[in-house]
Amino acid sequence: MKRYFFLGFLIIISLAASAVAQRKLPAKAYITSAKIDVIEGRPEDAVAMLDSLFMNYGCHSEGLDLMAQIMVDYLTKASTPQEKEPFALKMVSYFDSLRTCCSDEKADKKYLKDCNKLVKAADSTELRFWREFYNAGLEQLTTLQEFSKELGVAADSQTMDFYKKAIDAKADTSIANMSLALMIDSSDHRPYVAIGSILEGQKKYADAISWFTLALKYTDDSSTMLLSIAYNYI
């Protein structure tokens, strides 16, 4: 009998805890709880808490910035460009939401504190990652071009096979990094040019033309792009 009473007591406690979790809390409580979760190494719990904040209060500048910073942490810890992609996408999404909320005249101003400061910080963070991804992709492109020269003078099949595999791997990684840069800023022509150059080197001329044509939309100096497009049509 005591055992059944104890089990019933646990069920009641569990239901009570669930009811508290579903109850709308003050906005500051969600932020404080999320910060504690981050500090104590529970980012998943922080994300859940912030999702509840947005569900209950909509636009909240500090909450959006905190969520973006959690994605920044995930992004920094991820090893490959492919692993970084979903977190980069979410980071950009939350920073975009922050900018949108801060410029929304209908949003509740009491939940949009320090907007100017947070938006400037978001711009700086995105620029830092853009440079990181672009520079990494450019470095891989340079190595790719060096490997292509070595392949051109390779004398035996084993060496040729090594460089072909190395070229394919570097090409994929460079394109992935350039794509991450474009995810952050699609208005800069340089990643388009880089991807076009890689595809050109792989003799994928139709695809290269598509990327060079995209680059034309975002640069005033179109002469180099037109030459590349003309070359690939030959």
PDB file of C-alpha atoms in Angstrom:
ATOM      1  CA  MET A   1       0.000   0.000   0.000  1.00  0.00           C
ATOM      2  CA  LYS A   2       2.834   2.366   0.860  1.00  0.00           C
ATOM      3  CA  ARG A   3       4.503   1.576  -2.469  1.00  0.00           C
ATOM      4  CA  TYR A   4       1.350   2.527  -4.421  1.00  0.00           C
ATOM      5  CA  PHE A   5       1.051   5.722  -2.393  1.00  0.00           C
ATOM      6  CA  PHE A   6       4.695   6.577  -3.182  1.00  0.00           C
ATOM      7  CA  LEU A   7       4.209   5.949  -6.918  1.00  0.00           C
ATOM      8  CA  GLY A   8       1.091   8.094  -6.888  1.00  0.00           C
ATOM      9  CA  PHE A   9       3.010  10.831  -5.117  1.00  0.00           C
ATOM     10  CA  LEU A  10       5.748  10.727  -7.784  1.00  0.00           C
ATOM     11  CA  ILE A  11       3.157  11.000 -10.550  1.00  0.00           C
ATOM     12  CA  ILE A  12       1.570  14.035  -8.856  1.00  0.00           C
ATOM     13  CA  ILE A  13       4.984  15.704  -8.467  1.00  0.00           C
ATOM     14  CA  SER A  14       5.805  14.978 -12.114  1.00  0.00           C
ATOM     15  CA  LEU A  15       2.532  16.467 -13.324  1.00  0.00           C
ATOM     16  CA  ALA A  16       3.038  19.518 -11.134  1.00  0.00           C
ATOM     17  CA  ALA A  17       6.547  20.049 -12.525  1.00  0.00           C
ATOM     18  CA  SER A  18       5.206  19.741 -16.069  1.00  0.00           C
ATOM     19  CA  ALA A  19       2.508  22.325 -15.341  1.00  0.00           C
ATOM     20  CA  VAL A  20       5.126  24.742 -14.014  1.00  0.00           C
ATOM     21  CA  ALA A  21       7.302  24.184 -17.101  1.00  0.00           C
ATOM     22  CA  GLN A  22       4.338  25.003 -19.374  1.00  0.00           C
ATOM     23  CA  ARG A  23       3.281  28.064 -17.387  1.00  0.00           C
ATOM     24  CA  LYS A  24       4.152  31.427 -18.897  1.00  0.00           C
ATOM     25  CA  LEU A  25       7.036  32.908 -16.938  1.00  0.00           C
ATOM     26  CA  PRO A  26       8.250  36.505 -16.881  1.00  0.00           C
ATOM     27  CA  ALA A  27      10.515  37.190 -19.861  1.00  0.00           C
ATOM     28  CA  LYS A  28      13.506  37.825 -17.606  1.00  0.00           C
ATOM     29  CA  ALA A  29      13.082  34.375 -16.029  1.00  0.00           C
ATOM     30  CA  TYR A  30      13.548  32.687 -19.414  1.00  0.00           C
ATOM     31  CA  ILE A  31      16.684  34.735 -20.098  1.00  0.00           C
ATOM     32  CA  THR A  32      18.184  34.079 -16.660  1.00  0.00           C
ATOM     33  CA  SER A  33      17.466  30.357 -16.863  1.00  0.00           C
ATOM     34  CA  ALA A  34      18.932  30.144 -20.377  1.00  0.00           C
ATOM     35  CA  LYS A  35      22.112  31.940 -19.262  1.00  0.00           C
ATOM     36  CA  ILE A  36      22.524  29.544 -16.340  1.00  0.00           C
ATOM     37  CA  ASP A  37      22.035  26.584 -18.700  1.00  0.00           C
ATOM     38  CA  VAL A  38      24.740  27.942 -21.025  1.00  0.00           C
ATOM     39  CA  ILE A  39      27.197  28.536 -18.172  1.00  0.00           C
ATOM     40  CA  GLU A  40      26.583  25.045 -16.783  1.00  0.00           C
ATOM     41  CA  GLY A  41      27.052  23.399 -20.170  1.00  0.00           C
ATOM     42  CA  ARG A  42      23.432  22.623 -21.070  1.00  0.00           C
ATOM     43  CA  PRO A  43      22.943  24.456 -24.380  1.00  0.00           C
ATOM     44  CA  GLU A  44      20.030  22.213 -25.410  1.00  0.00           C
ATOM     45  CA  ASP A  45      18.110  23.286 -22.298  1.00  0.00           C
ATOM     46  CA  ALA A  46      18.970  26.924 -23.010  1.00  0.00           C
ATOM     47  CA  VAL A  47      17.621  26.581 -26.558  1.00  0.00           C
ATOM     48  CA  ALA A  48      14.374  25.063 -25.238  1.00  0.00           C
ATOM     49  CA  MET A  49      14.002  27.875 -22.714  1.00  0.00           C
ATOM     50  CA  LEU A  50      14.568  30.545 -25.370  1.00  0.00           C
ATOM     51  CA  ASP A  51      12.103  28.845 -27.725  1.00  0.00           C
ATOM     52  CA  SER A  52       9.525  29.183 -24.938  1.00  0.00           C
ATOM     53  CA  LEU A  53      10.473  32.846 -24.553  1.00  0.00           C
ATOM     54  CA  PHE A  54       9.854  33.540 -28.251  1.00  0.00           C
ATOM     55  CA  MET A  55       6.631  31.536 -28.224  1.00  0.00           C
ATOM     56  CA  ASN A  56       5.277  33.599 -25.331  1.00  0.00           C
ATOM     57  CA  TYR A  57       6.727  37.036 -26.048  1.00  0.00           C
ATOM     58  CA  GLY A  58       7.676  37.130 -29.733  1.00  0.00           C
ATOM     59  CA  CYS A  59      10.467  39.618 -30.469  1.00  0.00           C
ATOM     60  CA  HIS A  60      13.065  39.790 -27.701  1.00  0.00           C
ATOM     61  CA  SER A  61      16.436  41.305 -28.567  1.00  0.00           C
ATOM     62  CA  GLU A  62      18.473  39.792 -25.738  1.00  0.00           C
ATOM     63  CA  GLY A  63      16.900  36.374 -26.287  1.00  0.00           C
ATOM     64  CA  LEU A  64      17.612  36.430 -30.036  1.00  0.00           C
ATOM     65  CA  ASP A  65      21.198  37.511 -29.438  1.00  0.00           C
ATOM     66  CA  LEU A  66      21.700  34.792 -26.821  1.00  0.00           C
ATOM     67  CA  MET A  67      20.265  32.151 -29.151  1.00  0.00           C
ATOM     68  CA  ALA A  68      22.576  33.324 -31.947  1.00  0.00           C
ATOM     69  CA  GLN A  69      25.576  33.150 -29.579  1.00  0.00           C
ATOM     70  CA  ILE A  70      24.676  29.541 -28.723  1.00  0.00           C
ATOM     71  CA  MET A  71      24.781  28.784 -32.459  1.00  0.00           C
ATOM     72  CA  VAL A  72      28.129  30.597 -32.672  1.00  0.00           C
ATOM     73  CA  ASP A  73      29.462  28.268 -29.988  1.00  0.00           C
ATOM     74  CA  TYR A  74      28.211  25.202 -31.856  1.00  0.00           C
ATOM     75  CA  LEU A  75      29.641  26.610 -35.089  1.00  0.00           C
ATOM     76  CA  THR A  76      33.056  27.211 -33.558  1.00  0.00           C
ATOM     77  CA  LYS A  77      33.248  23.691 -32.145  1.00  0.00           C
ATOM     78  CA  ALA A  78      32.219  21.954 -35.392  1.00  0.00           C
ATOM     79  CA  SER A  79      35.162  20.570 -37.353  1.00  0.00           C
ATOM     80  CA  THR A  80      34.257  20.498 -41.046  1.00  0.00           C
ATOM     81  CA  PRO A  81      32.399  23.002 -43.230  1.00  0.00           C
ATOM     82  CA  GLN A  82      29.635  20.430 -43.635  1.00  0.00           C
ATOM     83  CA  GLU A  83      29.247  20.174 -39.849  1.00  0.00           C
ATOM     84  CA  LYS A  84      29.310  23.959 -39.509  1.00  0.00           C
ATOM     85  CA  GLU A  85      26.600  24.578 -42.114  1.00  0.00           C
ATOM     86  CA  PRO A  86      23.427  24.022 -40.018  1.00  0.00           C
ATOM     87  CA  PHE A  87      24.756  26.168 -37.171  1.00  0.00           C
ATOM     88  CA  ALA A  88      25.899  28.920 -39.532  1.00  0.00           C
ATOM     89  CA  LEU A  89      22.419  28.924 -41.070  1.00  0.00           C
ATOM     90  CA  LYS A  90      20.763  29.198 -37.647  1.00  0.00           C
ATOM     91  CA  MET A  91      23.180  31.910 -36.510  1.00  0.00           C
ATOM     92  CA  VAL A  92      22.370  34.010 -39.563  1.00  0.00           C
ATOM     93  CA  SER A  93      18.654  33.349 -39.096  1.00  0.00           C
ATOM     94  CA  TYR A  94      18.653  34.546 -35.478  1.00  0.00           C
ATOM     95  CA  PHE A  95      20.760  37.614 -36.280  1.00  0.00           C
ATOM     96  CA  ASP A  96      18.386  38.438 -39.145  1.00  0.00           C
ATOM     97  CA  SER A  97      15.441  38.048 -36.758  1.00  0.00           C
ATOM     98  CA  LEU A  98      17.203  40.384 -34.319  1.00  0.00           C
ATOM     99  CA  ARG A  99      17.579  43.055 -37.012  1.00  0.00           C
ATOM    100  CA  THR A 100      13.972  42.599 -38.124  1.00  0.00           C
ATOM    101  CA  CYS A 101      12.622  42.843 -34.574  1.00  0.00           C
ATOM    102  CA  CYS A 102      14.724  45.901 -33.784  1.00  0.00           C
ATOM    103  CA  SER A 103      13.345  47.718 -36.834  1.00  0.00           C
ATOM    104  CA  ASP A 104       9.739  46.633 -36.222  1.00  0.00           C
ATOM    105  CA  GLU A 105       7.724  49.649 -35.127  1.00  0.00           C
ATOM    106  CA  LYS A 106       4.939  47.401 -33.805  1.00  0.00           C
ATOM    107  CA  ALA A 107       7.200  45.286 -31.576  1.00  0.00           C
ATOM    108  CA  ASP A 108       7.016  45.797 -27.802  1.00  0.00           C
ATOM    109  CA  LYS A 109       9.903  48.150 -27.035  1.00  0.00           C
ATOM    110  CA  LYS A 110      10.386  46.871 -23.496  1.00  0.00           C
ATOM    111  CA  TYR A 111      11.660  43.605 -24.978  1.00  0.00           C
ATOM    112  CA  LEU A 112      13.995  45.342 -27.435  1.00  0.00           C
ATOM    113  CA  LYS A 113      16.689  46.769 -25.192  1.00  0.00           C
ATOM    114  CA  ASP A 114      20.203  47.602 -26.468  1.00  0.00           C
ATOM    115  CA  CYS A 115      19.148  46.959 -30.063  1.00  0.00           C
ATOM    116  CA  ASN A 116      21.790  49.205 -31.648  1.00  0.00           C
ATOM    117  CA  LYS A 117      24.586  47.614 -29.643  1.00  0.00           C
ATOM    118  CA  LEU A 118      23.384  44.063 -30.320  1.00  0.00           C
ATOM    119  CA  VAL A 119      22.912  44.654 -34.061  1.00  0.00           C
ATOM    120  CA  LYS A 120      26.415  46.141 -34.357  1.00  0.00           C
ATOM    121  CA  ALA A 121      27.819  43.119 -32.518  1.00  0.00           C
ATOM    122  CA  ALA A 122      25.871  40.815 -34.857  1.00  0.00           C
ATOM    123  CA  ASP A 123      27.316  42.605 -37.897  1.00  0.00           C
ATOM    124  CA  SER A 124      30.813  42.227 -36.469  1.00  0.00           C
ATOM    125  CA  THR A 125      30.339  38.518 -35.694  1.00  0.00           C
ATOM    126  CA  GLU A 126      29.037  37.757 -39.182  1.00  0.00           C
ATOM    127  CA  LEU A 127      31.896  39.686 -40.789  1.00  0.00           C
ATOM    128  CA  ARG A 128      34.394  37.705 -38.706  1.00  0.00           C
ATOM    129  CA  PHE A 129      32.935  34.402 -39.825  1.00  0.00           C
ATOM    130  CA  TRP A 130      32.646  35.577 -43.458  1.00  0.00           C
ATOM    131  CA  ARG A 131      36.360  36.337 -43.486  1.00  0.00           C
ATOM    132  CA  GLU A 132      37.149  33.053 -41.770  1.00  0.00           C
ATOM    133  CA  PHE A 133      35.194  30.978 -44.294  1.00  0.00           C
ATOM    134  CA  TYR A 134      36.341  32.951 -47.332  1.00  0.00           C
ATOM    135  CA  ASN A 135      40.015  32.904 -46.327  1.00  0.00           C
ATOM    136  CA  ALA A 136      39.872  29.174 -45.591  1.00  0.00           C
ATOM    137  CA  GLY A 137      38.275  28.525 -48.976  1.00  0.00           C
ATOM    138  CA  LEU A 138      40.832  30.742 -50.707  1.00  0.00           C
ATOM    139  CA  GLU A 139      43.714  28.929 -49.023  1.00  0.00           C
ATOM    140  CA  GLN A 140      42.280  25.595 -50.168  1.00  0.00           C
ATOM    141  CA  LEU A 141      41.837  26.980 -53.686  1.00  0.00           C
ATOM    142  CA  THR A 142      45.512  27.995 -53.754  1.00  0.00           C
ATOM    143  CA  THR A 143      46.531  24.501 -52.627  1.00  0.00           C
ATOM    144  CA  LEU A 144      44.192  23.047 -55.239  1.00  0.00           C
ATOM    145  CA  GLN A 145      45.930  25.026 -57.978  1.00  0.00           C
ATOM    146  CA  GLU A 146      49.336  23.838 -56.719  1.00  0.00           C
ATOM    147  CA  PHE A 147      48.126  20.225 -56.766  1.00  0.00           C
ATOM    148  CA  SER A 148      46.876  20.703 -60.325  1.00  0.00           C
ATOM    149  CA  LYS A 149      50.366  21.815 -61.404  1.00  0.00           C
ATOM    150  CA  GLU A 150      51.903  18.761 -59.715  1.00  0.00           C
ATOM    151  CA  LEU A 151      49.374  16.515 -61.442  1.00  0.00           C
ATOM    152  CA  GLY A 152      50.378  18.006 -64.779  1.00  0.00           C
ATOM    153  CA  VAL A 153      53.989  16.849 -64.328  1.00  0.00           C
ATOM    154  CA  ALA A 154      53.299  13.577 -62.509  1.00  0.00           C
ATOM    155  CA  ALA A 155      55.081  10.682 -64.205  1.00  0.00           C
ATOM    156  CA  ASP A 156      53.522   7.556 -62.682  1.00  0.00           C
ATOM    157  CA  SER A 157      49.941   6.404 -62.137  1.00  0.00           C
ATOM    158  CA  GLN A 158      50.261   6.189 -58.343  1.00  0.00           C
ATOM    159  CA  THR A 159      51.301   9.849 -58.049  1.00  0.00           C
ATOM    160  CA  MET A 160      48.611  10.884 -60.500  1.00  0.00           C
ATOM    161  CA  ASP A 161      45.973   9.019 -58.508  1.00  0.00           C
ATOM    162  CA  PHE A 162      47.148  10.679 -55.283  1.00  0.00           C
ATOM    163  CA  TYR A 163      46.860  14.197 -56.721  1.00  0.00           C
ATOM    164  CA  LYS A 164      43.498  13.512 -58.362  1.00  0.00           C
ATOM    165  CA  LYS A 165      42.024  12.444 -55.011  1.00  0.00           C
ATOM    166  CA  ALA A 166      43.672  15.365 -53.211  1.00  0.00           C
ATOM    167  CA  ILE A 167      42.300  17.802 -55.809  1.00  0.00           C
ATOM    168  CA  ASP A 168      38.763  16.444 -55.481  1.00  0.00           C
ATOM    169  CA  ALA A 169      38.907  16.677 -51.680  1.00  0.00           C
ATOM    170  CA  LYS A 170      40.299  20.235 -51.690  1.00  0.00           C
ATOM    171  CA  ALA A 171      37.762  21.316 -54.304  1.00  0.00           C
ATOM    172  CA  ASP A 172      34.842  20.027 -52.234  1.00  0.00           C
ATOM    173  CA  THR A 173      36.129  21.660 -49.047  1.00  0.00           C
ATOM    174  CA  SER A 174      36.873  24.974 -50.743  1.00  0.00           C
ATOM    175  CA  ILE A 175      33.410  25.098 -52.319  1.00  0.00           C
ATOM    176  CA  ALA A 176      31.854  24.247 -48.936  1.00  0.00           C
ATOM    177  CA  ASN A 177      33.711  27.116 -47.242  1.00  0.00           C
ATOM    178  CA  MET A 178      32.826  29.564 -50.009  1.00  0.00           C
ATOM    179  CA  SER A 179      29.194  28.471 -49.719  1.00  0.00           C
ATOM    180  CA  LEU A 180      29.306  29.245 -45.987  1.00  0.00           C
ATOM    181  CA  ALA A 181      30.642  32.712 -46.794  1.00  0.00           C
ATOM    182  CA  LEU A 182      27.755  33.212 -49.242  1.00  0.00           C
ATOM    183  CA  MET A 183      25.301  32.068 -46.581  1.00  0.00           C
ATOM    184  CA  ILE A 184      26.442  35.009 -44.461  1.00  0.00           C
ATOM    185  CA  ASP A 185      26.729  37.562 -47.275  1.00  0.00           C
ATOM    186  CA  SER A 186      25.389  36.695 -50.711  1.00  0.00           C
ATOM    187  CA  SER A 187      26.147  40.166 -52.107  1.00  0.00           C
ATOM    188  CA  ASP A 188      29.941  39.795 -52.287  1.00  0.00           C
ATOM    189  CA  HIS A 189      31.099  38.614 -55.713  1.00  0.00           C
ATOM    190  CA  ARG A 190      34.358  36.979 -54.578  1.00  0.00           C
ATOM    191  CA  PRO A 191      33.009  33.608 -53.345  1.00  0.00           C
ATOM    192  CA  TYR A 192      31.046  33.242 -56.607  1.00  0.00           C
ATOM    193  CA  VAL A 193      34.267  33.824 -58.563  1.00  0.00           C
ATOM    194  CA  ALA A 194      36.158  31.313 -56.439  1.00  0.00           C
ATOM    195  CA  ILE A 195      33.535  28.589 -56.914  1.00  0.00           C
ATOM    196  CA  GLY A 196      33.429  29.330 -60.632  1.00  0.00           C
ATOM    197  CA  SER A 197      37.234  29.013 -60.811  1.00  0.00           C
ATOM    198  CA  ILE A 198      37.158  25.641 -59.043  1.00  0.00           C
ATOM    199  CA  LEU A 199      34.480  24.302 -61.392  1.00  0.00           C
ATOM    200  CA  GLU A 200      36.412  25.690 -64.347  1.00  0.00           C
ATOM    201  CA  GLY A 201      39.475  23.754 -63.185  1.00  0.00           C
ATOM    202  CA  GLN A 202      37.326  20.607 -63.025  1.00  0.00           C
ATOM    203  CA  LYS A 203      36.229  21.256 -66.636  1.00  0.00           C
ATOM    204  CA  LYS A 204      32.628  21.738 -65.501  1.00  0.00           C
ATOM    205  CA  TYR A 205      32.325  24.697 -67.818  1.00  0.00           C
ATOM    206  CA  ALA A 206      28.538  25.110 -67.822  1.00  0.00           C
ATOM    207  CA  ASP A 207      28.467  25.206 -64.014  1.00  0.00           C
ATOM    208  CA  ALA A 208      31.437  27.595 -63.964  1.00  0.00           C
ATOM    209  CA  ILE A 209      29.610  29.976 -66.311  1.00  0.00           C
ATOM    210  CA  SER A 210      26.583  29.979 -63.973  1.00  0.00           C
ATOM    211  CA  TRP A 211      28.730  31.038 -61.008  1.00  0.00           C
ATOM    212  CA  PHE A 212      30.645  33.679 -62.973  1.00  0.00           C
ATOM    213  CA  THR A 213      27.316  35.048 -64.230  1.00  0.00           C
ATOM    214  CA  LEU A 214      26.083  35.302 -60.628  1.00  0.00           C
ATOM    215  CA  ALA A 215      29.273  37.170 -59.715  1.00  0.00           C
ATOM    216  CA  LEU A 216      28.490  39.724 -62.425  1.00  0.00           C
ATOM    217  CA  LYS A 217      25.406  40.824 -60.475  1.00  0.00           C
ATOM    218  CA  TYR A 218      27.534  41.901 -57.510  1.00  0.00           C
ATOM    219  CA  THR A 219      30.544  43.673 -59.010  1.00  0.00           C
ATOM    220  CA  ASP A 220      31.165  46.903 -60.927  1.00  0.00           C
ATOM    221  CA  ASP A 221      34.358  45.488 -62.450  1.00  0.00           C
ATOM    222  CA  SER A 222      32.834  43.044 -64.905  1.00  0.00           C
ATOM    223  CA  SER A 223      35.746  42.742 -67.362  1.00  0.00           C
ATOM    224  CA  THR A 224      37.412  39.777 -65.632  1.00  0.00           C
ATOM    225  CA  MET A 225      34.086  37.968 -65.255  1.00  0.00           C
ATOM    226  CA  LEU A 226      33.218  38.485 -68.915  1.00  0.00           C
ATOM    227  CA  LEU A 227      36.590  37.079 -69.973  1.00  0.00           C
ATOM    228  CA  SER A 228      36.060  34.009 -67.774  1.00  0.00           C
ATOM    229  CA  ILE A 229      32.573  33.459 -69.161  1.00  0.00           C
ATOM    230  CA  ALA A 230      33.826  33.879 -72.737  1.00  0.00           C
ATOM    231  CA  TYR A 231      36.684  31.447 -72.093  1.00  0.00           C
ATOM    232  CA  ASN A 232      34.304  28.809 -70.776  1.00  0.00           C
ATOM    233  CA  TYR A 233      32.067  29.160 -73.830  1.00  0.00           C
ATOM    234  CA  ILE A 234      34.993  28.276 -76.120  1.00  0.00           C
TER     235      ILE A 234
END
